[in-house]
XYZ file of C-alpha atoms in Angstrom:
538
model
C 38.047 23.738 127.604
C 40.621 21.214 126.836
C 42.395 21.233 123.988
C 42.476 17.798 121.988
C 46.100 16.406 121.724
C 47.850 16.992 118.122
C 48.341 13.287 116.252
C 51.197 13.760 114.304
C 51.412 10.243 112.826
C 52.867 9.613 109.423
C 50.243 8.782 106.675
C 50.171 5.106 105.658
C 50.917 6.049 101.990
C 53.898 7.870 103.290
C 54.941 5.323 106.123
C 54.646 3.038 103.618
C 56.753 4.408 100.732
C 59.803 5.618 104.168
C 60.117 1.895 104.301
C 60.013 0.639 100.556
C 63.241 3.620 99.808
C 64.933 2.354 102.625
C 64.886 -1.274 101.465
C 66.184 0.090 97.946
C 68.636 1.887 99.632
C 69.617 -1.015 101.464
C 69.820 -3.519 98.807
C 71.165 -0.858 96.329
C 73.827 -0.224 98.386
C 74.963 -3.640 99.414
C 74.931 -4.460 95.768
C 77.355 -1.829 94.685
C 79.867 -3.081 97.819
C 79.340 -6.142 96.234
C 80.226 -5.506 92.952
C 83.640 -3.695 94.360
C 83.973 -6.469 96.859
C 82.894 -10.010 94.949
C 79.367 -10.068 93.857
C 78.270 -13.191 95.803
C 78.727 -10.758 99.010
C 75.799 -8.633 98.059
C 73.017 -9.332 100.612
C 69.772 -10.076 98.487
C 72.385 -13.178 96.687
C 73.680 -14.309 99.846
C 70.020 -14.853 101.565
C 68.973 -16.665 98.034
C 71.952 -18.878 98.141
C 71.794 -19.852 101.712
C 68.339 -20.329 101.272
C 68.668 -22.844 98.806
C 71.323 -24.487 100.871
C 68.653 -25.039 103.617
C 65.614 -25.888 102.222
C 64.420 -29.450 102.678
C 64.819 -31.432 99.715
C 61.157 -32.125 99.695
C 61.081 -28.390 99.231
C 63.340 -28.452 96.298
C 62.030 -30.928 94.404
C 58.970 -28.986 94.481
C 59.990 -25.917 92.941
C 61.621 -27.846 90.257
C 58.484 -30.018 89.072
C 56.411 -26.387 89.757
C 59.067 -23.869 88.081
C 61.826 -26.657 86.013
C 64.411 -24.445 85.334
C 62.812 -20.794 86.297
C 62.991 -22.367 89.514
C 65.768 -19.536 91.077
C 63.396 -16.749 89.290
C 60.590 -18.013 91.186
C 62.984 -17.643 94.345
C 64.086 -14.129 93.643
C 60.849 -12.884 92.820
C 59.429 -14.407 95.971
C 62.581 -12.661 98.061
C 61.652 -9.396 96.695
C 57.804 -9.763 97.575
C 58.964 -10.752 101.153
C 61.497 -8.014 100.892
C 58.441 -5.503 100.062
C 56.338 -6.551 102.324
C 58.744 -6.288 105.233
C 59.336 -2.776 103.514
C 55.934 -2.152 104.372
C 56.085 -3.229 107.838
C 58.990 -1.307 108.934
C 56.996 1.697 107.851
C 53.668 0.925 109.492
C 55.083 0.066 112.754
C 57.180 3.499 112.671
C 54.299 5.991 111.826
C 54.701 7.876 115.794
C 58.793 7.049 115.710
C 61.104 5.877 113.381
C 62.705 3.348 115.989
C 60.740 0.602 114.891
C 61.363 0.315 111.478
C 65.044 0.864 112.097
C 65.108 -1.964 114.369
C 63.266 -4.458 112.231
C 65.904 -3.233 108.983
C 68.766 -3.736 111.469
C 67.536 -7.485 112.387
C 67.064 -8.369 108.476
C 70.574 -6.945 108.278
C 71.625 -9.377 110.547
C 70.051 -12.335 108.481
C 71.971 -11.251 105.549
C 75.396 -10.768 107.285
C 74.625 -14.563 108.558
C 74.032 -15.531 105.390
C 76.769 -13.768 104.111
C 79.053 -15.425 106.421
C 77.226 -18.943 106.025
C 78.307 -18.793 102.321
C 82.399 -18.926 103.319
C 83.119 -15.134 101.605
C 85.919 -14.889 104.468
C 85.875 -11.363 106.354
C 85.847 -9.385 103.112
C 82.252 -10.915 102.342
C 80.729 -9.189 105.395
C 81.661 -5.693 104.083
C 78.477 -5.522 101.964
C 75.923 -6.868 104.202
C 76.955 -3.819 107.016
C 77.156 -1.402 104.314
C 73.622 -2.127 103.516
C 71.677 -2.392 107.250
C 73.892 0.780 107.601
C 72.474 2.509 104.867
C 69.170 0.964 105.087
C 68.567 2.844 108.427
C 69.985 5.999 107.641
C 68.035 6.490 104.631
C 65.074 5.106 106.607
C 65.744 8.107 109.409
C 66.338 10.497 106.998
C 63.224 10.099 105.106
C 61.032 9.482 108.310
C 62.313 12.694 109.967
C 61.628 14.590 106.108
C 58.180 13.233 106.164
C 57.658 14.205 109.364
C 58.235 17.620 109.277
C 56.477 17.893 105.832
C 52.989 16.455 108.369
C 54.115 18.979 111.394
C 54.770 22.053 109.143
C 54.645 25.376 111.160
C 51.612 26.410 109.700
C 49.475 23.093 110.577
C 50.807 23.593 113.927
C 49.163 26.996 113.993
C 45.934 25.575 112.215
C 42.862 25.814 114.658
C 41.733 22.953 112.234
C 44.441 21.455 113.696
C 44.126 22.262 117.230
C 39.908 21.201 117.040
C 41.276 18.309 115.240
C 39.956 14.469 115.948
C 43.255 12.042 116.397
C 43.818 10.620 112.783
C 46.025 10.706 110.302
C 47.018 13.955 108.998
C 46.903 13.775 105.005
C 48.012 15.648 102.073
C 44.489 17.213 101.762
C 44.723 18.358 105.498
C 48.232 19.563 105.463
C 47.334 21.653 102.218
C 44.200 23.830 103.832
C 46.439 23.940 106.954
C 49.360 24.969 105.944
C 49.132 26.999 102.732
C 52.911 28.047 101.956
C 54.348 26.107 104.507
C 52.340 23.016 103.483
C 53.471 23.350 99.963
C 57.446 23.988 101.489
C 57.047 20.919 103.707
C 55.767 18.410 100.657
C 58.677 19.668 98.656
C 61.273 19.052 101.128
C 59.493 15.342 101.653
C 59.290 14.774 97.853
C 62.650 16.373 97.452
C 64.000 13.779 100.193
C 62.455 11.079 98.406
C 63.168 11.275 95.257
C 67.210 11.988 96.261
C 66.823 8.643 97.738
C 65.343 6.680 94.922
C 67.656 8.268 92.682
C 70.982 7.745 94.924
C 69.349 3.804 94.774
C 68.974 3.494 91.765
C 72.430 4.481 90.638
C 74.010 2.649 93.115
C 71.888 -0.730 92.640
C 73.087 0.255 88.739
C 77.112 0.787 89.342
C 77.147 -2.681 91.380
C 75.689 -4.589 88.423
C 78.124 -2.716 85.995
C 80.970 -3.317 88.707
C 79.799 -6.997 88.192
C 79.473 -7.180 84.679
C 82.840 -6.068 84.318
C 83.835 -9.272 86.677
C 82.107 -11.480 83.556
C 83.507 -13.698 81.344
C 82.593 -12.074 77.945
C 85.759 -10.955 77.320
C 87.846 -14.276 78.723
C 85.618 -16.568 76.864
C 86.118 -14.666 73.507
C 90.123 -14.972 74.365
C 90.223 -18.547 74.548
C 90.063 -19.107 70.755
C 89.607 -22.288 68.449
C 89.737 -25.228 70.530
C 91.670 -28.035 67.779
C 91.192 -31.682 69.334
C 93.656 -34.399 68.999
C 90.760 -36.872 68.635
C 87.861 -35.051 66.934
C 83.589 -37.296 67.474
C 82.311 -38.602 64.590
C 80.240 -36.882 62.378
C 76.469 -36.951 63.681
C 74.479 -39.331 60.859
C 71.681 -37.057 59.277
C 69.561 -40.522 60.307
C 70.302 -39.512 64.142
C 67.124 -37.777 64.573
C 63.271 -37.542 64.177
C 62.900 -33.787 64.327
C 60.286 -33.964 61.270
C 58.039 -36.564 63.811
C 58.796 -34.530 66.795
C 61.772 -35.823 68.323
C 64.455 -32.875 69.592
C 67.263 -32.281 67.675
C 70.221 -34.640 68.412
C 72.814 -31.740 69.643
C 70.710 -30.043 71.461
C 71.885 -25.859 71.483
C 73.531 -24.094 74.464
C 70.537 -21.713 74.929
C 68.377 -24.818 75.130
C 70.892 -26.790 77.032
C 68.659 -27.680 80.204
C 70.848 -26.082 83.764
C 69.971 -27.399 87.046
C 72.233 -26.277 89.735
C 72.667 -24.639 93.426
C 73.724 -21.326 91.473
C 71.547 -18.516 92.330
C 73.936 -16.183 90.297
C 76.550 -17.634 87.722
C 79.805 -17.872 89.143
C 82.228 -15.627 86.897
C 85.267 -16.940 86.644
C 87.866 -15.856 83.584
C 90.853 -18.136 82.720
C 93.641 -15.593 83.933
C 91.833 -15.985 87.818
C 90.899 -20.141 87.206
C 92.948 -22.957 88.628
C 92.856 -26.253 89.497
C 94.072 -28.432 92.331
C 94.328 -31.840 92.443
C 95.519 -33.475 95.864
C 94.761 -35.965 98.611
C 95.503 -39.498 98.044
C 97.785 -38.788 95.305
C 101.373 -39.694 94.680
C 101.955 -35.482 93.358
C 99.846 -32.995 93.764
C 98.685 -30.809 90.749
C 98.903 -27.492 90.486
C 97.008 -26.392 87.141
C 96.589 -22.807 85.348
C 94.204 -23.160 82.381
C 97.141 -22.205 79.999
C 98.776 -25.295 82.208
C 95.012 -27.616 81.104
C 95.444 -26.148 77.310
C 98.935 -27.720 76.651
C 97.484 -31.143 77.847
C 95.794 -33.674 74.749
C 92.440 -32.345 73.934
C 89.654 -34.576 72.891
C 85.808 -34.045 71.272
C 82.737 -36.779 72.539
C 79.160 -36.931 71.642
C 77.553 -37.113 75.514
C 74.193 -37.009 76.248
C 73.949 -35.380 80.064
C 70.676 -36.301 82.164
C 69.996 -34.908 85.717
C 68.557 -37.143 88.356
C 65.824 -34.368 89.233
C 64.758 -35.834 85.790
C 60.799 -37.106 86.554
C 59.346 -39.639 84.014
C 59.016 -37.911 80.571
C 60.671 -35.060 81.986
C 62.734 -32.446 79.772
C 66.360 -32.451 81.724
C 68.411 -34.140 79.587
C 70.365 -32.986 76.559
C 72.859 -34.052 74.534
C 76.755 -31.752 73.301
C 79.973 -32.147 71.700
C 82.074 -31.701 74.845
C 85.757 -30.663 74.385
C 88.322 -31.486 77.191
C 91.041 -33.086 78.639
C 90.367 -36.496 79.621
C 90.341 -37.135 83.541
C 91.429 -40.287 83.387
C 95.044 -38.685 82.116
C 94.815 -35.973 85.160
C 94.325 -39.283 87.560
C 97.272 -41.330 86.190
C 99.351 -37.679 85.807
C 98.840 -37.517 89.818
C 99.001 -40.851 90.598
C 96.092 -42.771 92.595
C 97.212 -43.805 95.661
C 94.986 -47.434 96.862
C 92.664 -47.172 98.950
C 90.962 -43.826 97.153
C 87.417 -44.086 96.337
C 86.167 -40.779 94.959
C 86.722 -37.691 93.739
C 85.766 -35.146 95.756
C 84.915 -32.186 93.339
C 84.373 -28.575 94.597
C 83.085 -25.631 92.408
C 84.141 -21.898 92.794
C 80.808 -21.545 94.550
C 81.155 -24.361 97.198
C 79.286 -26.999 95.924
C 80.835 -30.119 96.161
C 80.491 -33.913 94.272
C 81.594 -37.131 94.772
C 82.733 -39.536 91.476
C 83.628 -43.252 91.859
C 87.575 -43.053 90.710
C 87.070 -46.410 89.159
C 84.765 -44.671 86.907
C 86.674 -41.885 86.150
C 89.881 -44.438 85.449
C 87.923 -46.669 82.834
C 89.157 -45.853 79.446
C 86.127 -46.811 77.828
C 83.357 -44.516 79.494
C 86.011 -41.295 78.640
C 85.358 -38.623 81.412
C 86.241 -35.227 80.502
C 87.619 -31.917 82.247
C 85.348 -30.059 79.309
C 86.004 -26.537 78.047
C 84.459 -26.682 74.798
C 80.536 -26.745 74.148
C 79.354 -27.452 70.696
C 82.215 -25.591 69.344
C 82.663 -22.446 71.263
C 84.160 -22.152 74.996
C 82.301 -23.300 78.096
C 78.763 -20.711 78.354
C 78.998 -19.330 82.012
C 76.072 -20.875 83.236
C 77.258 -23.935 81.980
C 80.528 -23.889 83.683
C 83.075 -21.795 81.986
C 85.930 -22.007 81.966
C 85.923 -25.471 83.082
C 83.876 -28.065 84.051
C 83.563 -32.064 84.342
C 81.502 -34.164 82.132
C 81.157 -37.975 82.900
C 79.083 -40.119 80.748
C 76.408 -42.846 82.604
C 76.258 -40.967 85.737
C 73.746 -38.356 87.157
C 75.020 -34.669 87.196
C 75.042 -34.290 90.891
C 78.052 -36.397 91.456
C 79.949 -36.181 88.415
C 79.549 -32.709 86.417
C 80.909 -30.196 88.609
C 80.805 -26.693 86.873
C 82.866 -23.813 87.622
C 85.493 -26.816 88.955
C 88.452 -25.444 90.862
C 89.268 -28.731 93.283
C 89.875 -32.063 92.877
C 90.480 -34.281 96.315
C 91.475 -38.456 96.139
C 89.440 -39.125 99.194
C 87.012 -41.856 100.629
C 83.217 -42.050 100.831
C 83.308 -41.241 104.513
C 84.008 -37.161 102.950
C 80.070 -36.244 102.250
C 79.171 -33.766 99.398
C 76.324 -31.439 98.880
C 73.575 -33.711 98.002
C 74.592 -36.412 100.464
C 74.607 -34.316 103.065
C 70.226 -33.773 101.539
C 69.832 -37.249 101.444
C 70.701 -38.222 97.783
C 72.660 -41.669 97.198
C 76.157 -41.993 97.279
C 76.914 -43.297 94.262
C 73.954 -42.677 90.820
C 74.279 -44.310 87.534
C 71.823 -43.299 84.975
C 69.065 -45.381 84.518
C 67.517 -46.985 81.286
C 64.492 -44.770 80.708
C 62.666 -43.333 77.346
C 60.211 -40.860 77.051
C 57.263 -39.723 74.136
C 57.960 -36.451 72.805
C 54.368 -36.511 70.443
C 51.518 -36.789 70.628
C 51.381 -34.142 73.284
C 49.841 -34.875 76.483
C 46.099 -34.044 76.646
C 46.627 -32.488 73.020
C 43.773 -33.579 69.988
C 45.043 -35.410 66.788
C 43.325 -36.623 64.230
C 42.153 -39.833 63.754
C 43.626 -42.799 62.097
C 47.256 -43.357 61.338
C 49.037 -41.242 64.004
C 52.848 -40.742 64.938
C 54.584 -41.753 67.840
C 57.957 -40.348 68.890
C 60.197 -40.001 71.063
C 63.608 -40.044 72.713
C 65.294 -42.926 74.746
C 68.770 -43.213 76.240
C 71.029 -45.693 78.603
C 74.551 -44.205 78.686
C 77.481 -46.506 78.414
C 75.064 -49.460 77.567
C 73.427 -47.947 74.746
C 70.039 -48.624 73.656
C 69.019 -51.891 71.716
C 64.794 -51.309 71.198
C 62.303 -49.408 72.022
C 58.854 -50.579 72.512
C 55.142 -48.407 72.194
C 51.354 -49.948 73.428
C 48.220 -47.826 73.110
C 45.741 -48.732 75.836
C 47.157 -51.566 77.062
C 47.416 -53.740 74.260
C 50.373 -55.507 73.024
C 53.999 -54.142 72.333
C 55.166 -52.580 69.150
C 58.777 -52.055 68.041
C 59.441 -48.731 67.240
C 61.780 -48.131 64.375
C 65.014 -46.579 65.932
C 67.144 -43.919 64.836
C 70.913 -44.460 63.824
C 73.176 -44.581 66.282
C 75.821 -42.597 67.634
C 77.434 -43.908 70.418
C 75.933 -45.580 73.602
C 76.520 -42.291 75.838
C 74.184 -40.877 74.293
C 70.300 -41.072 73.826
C 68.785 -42.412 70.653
C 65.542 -41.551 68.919
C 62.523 -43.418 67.960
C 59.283 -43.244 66.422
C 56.109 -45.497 64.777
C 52.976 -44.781 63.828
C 50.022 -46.407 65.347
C 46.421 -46.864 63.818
C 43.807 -45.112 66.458
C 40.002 -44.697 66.031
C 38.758 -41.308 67.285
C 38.197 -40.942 71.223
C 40.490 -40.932 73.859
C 43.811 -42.675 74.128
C 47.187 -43.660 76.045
C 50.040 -44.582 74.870
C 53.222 -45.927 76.601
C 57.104 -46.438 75.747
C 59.468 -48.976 77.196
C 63.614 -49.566 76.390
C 65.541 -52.580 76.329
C 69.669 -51.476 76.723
C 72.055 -53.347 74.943
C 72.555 -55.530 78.057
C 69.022 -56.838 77.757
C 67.710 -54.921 80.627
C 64.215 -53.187 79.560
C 62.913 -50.577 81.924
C 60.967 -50.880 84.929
C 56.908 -50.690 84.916
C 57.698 -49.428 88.658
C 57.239 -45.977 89.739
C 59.507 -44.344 91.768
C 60.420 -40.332 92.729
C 63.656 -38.939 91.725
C 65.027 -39.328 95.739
C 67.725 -40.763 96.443
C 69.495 -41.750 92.686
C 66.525 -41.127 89.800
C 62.970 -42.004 89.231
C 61.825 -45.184 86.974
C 58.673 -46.173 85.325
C 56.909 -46.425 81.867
C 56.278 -43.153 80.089
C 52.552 -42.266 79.583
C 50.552 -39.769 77.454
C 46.634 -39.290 77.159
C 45.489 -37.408 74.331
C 42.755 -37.634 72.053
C 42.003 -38.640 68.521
C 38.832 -36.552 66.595
């Protein structure tokens, strides 16, 4: 009589679980390198960031109508279930042989040493995404050669259970009548394995985020002090708002400030590490400190800031009290050479801008190297310590956060969004929006409020207009002004039987320009079109 071969093949609970610790121990580990190293180096960042890089604008623009500004949580989330699920994998494939699952950990390695290396982190920048796939297999041969002998314990091997034994799976049920003692010693040593892995994980995954914290800003922001401006904005008019008919408030607060960036993880930057260079086609190159920006004049504006992912009746725009030095006095300090036609502006991270210098040189629109926010310093995710601010164009090629270079060059030098297919140049475009009734939202009948928002920086707006189903034009009465960079509020009221309704907005700017009926996407320089809202009246 023959006797059936042994299986010894790991259970898929347990392959499963060899393959999720190893991943922790991978990431864990490449985050506390990071955190000694820079913290952009750490692997699980790196792949985020370089995936962002590559994905096809249509892509983009996707996630941000689908997720608006929980757009990068939506990415990191979905890295971690592809993470888990390729977790899973390496430990399904390795249930005869751990060679499998090491090999697929070492290739993913290789992805985020790539990306690593895509993000420009020089040589040091590598260090963390070896020190993971490194420990990422080791823990994942460790545990599969602990779970492994837990299955092939001495006593199952002496089991005539065992020996009689279909091939299968041997489980913990099994391994229990089989091996009695032994049994019992093997799942110890296999929980005992496990668990020293998930805790050496989870302390490591914990001392690279307290290695990063203590690369944060807190403590450099809380050192910068009172900001005192040469030239303080005007007071805000208590008429500059609608908030009691539903308009936002008309400085909107950082927490609510709308962020839209390439950022996967704020750059942290303090002021004793920040400086600025200003070269190219210059007459003298700058060489700037932030003590060096402090001793320069300071000055406060009112700017409303509105980002050309913006969709009709979209929320990205808001409006600050900006403190900073003005860039028009860093331009004429260096000296613009003819012949220059942007700014070239790089952040810490490596995104890049371009800004028309004859912008930037006109007195009146009052560009700003900002490091003031509604009254305290820069918030990290909004730049700190310091960041530009230029009033009538679109963010992506004039408000550079985290801003440590500034390069006189021509358009033939490309930047970020160029390079994705975004115009050249992008002034912001005469638009308004209705901020109530809500869309799809019941009222009731009869006199009802309309309200809203409306903006055209360094025009200004001059009327706003409001139909309900197509009828004629109404002026809406308009909020007091504050300056044209920023937006101005409206509202009227509007007599409505009960059913169902829509209601549109149009501006006129102070040049006589009213809006365009014409709908267009945000790509290449910012959508257009009348604002629209259905709702109903009971």
């Amino acid at each position: 009589m023959t006797t059936p071969k042994r299986n010894n093949r790991l259970g898929l609970p347990s392959a499963a679980l060899v393959g999720v610790l190893a991943a922790a121990s991978a990431l864990a580990a490449g985050h506390l390198a990071a955190g000694l190293i820079a913290p952009r180096s750490s692997p699980y960042l790196a792949v985020g960031n370089t995936a962002i890089d590559l994905t096809p604008q249509p892509v983009k623009s996707m996630a941000i109508d689908l997720f608006g500004t929980a757009d990068k949580v939506a990415l990191l989330v979905g890295m971690a279930l592809v993470m888990l699920l390729l977790a899973v994998a390496a430990g399904m494939l390795s249930r005869r042989g751990p060679v499998p699952g090491m090999v697929l950990i070492g290739l993913v390695g290789l992805v985020g040493m790539a990306a690593a290396a895509a993000q420009d982190l020089g040589p040091l920048g590598l260090v963390a995404p070896v020190l993971a796939t490194l420990a990422g297999v080791g823990a994942f041969d460790f545990l599969h050669r602990a779970t492994r002998a837990r299955a092939a314990s001495p006593a199952e091997r002496r089991s005539p259970e065992n020996d009689a034994a279909t091939p299968g799976d041997i489980d913990e049920q099994h391994a229990e009548r089989a091996g009695g003692d032994s049994g019992s010693t093997g799942r110890r040593r296999f929980l005992m394995s496990s668990a020293t892995v998930a805790v050496a994980a989870g302390a490591a995954g914990f001392g690279g985020q307290v290695l990063a914290d203590r690369k944060g800003v807190r403590a450099s922001r809380q050192a910068v002090g009172p900001l005192v401006p040469a030239r303080r904005a005007p007071t805000i008019p208590p008429g500059a708002d609608f908030t009691k008919s539903g308009t936002p408030p008309f400085i909107t607060p950082n927490p609510d400030f709308y962020r839209i960036d390439t950022a996967l993880s704020v750059p942290q930057v303090g002021t004793e590490d920040w400086h600025l260079r200003v070269h190219g086609m210059v007459e003298k190159e700058l060489n700037w400190t932030f003590d060096d920006l402090m001793r320069r004049r300071l000055v406060e504006k009112t700017i409303t800031m509105t980002c050309v992912s913006n969709p009709v009746g979209g929320p990205y725009i808001s409006t600050a009290n900006f403190i900073g030095v003005p860039l028009r006095d860093v331009l004429l300090e260096a000296g613009v050479r003819p012949g220059a036609e942007q700014v070239f502006s790089t952040s810490v991270d490596g995104f890049t801008a371009g800004t028309p210098v004859d912008a930037l040189l006109d007195p009146d629109r009052g560009a700003l190297l900002a490091v003031s926010m509604n009254g305290t310093p820069l918030p990290a995710e909004h730049g700190f310590p310091v960041r530009m601010v230029t009033p009538g164009l679109y963010g992506y090629v004039s408000a550079t956060k985290w801003l440590t270079d500034l390069e006189l060059t021509t358009w033939d030098k490309r930047t970020y969004w160029e390079e994705r297919g975004w115009a050249e140049r992008a002034p912001i475009k005469t638009q308004s929006r209705i901020d109530t009734p809500l869309g799809f939202g019941k009222v009731p009948a009869g006199r009802v409020t309309v309200a809203g928002i409306a903006w055209a920086q360094t025009v200004g707006i001059a009327r706003v207009e409001v139909r309900a189903d197509g009828g004629p034009w109404k002026d809406a009465q308009l909020a007091d002004p504050v300056n044209i960079d920023t937006w101005r509020m409206w509202r009227t009221e509007l007599d409505l039987s009960p059913g169902g309704h829509t209601i549109e907005c149009r501006a006129t700017d102070r040049s006589g320009y009213t809006q365009t009926p014409e709908r267009v996407p945000v790509v290449p320089d910012g959508a257009t079109g009348w604002h629209s809202v259905f709702f109903t009246a009971t």
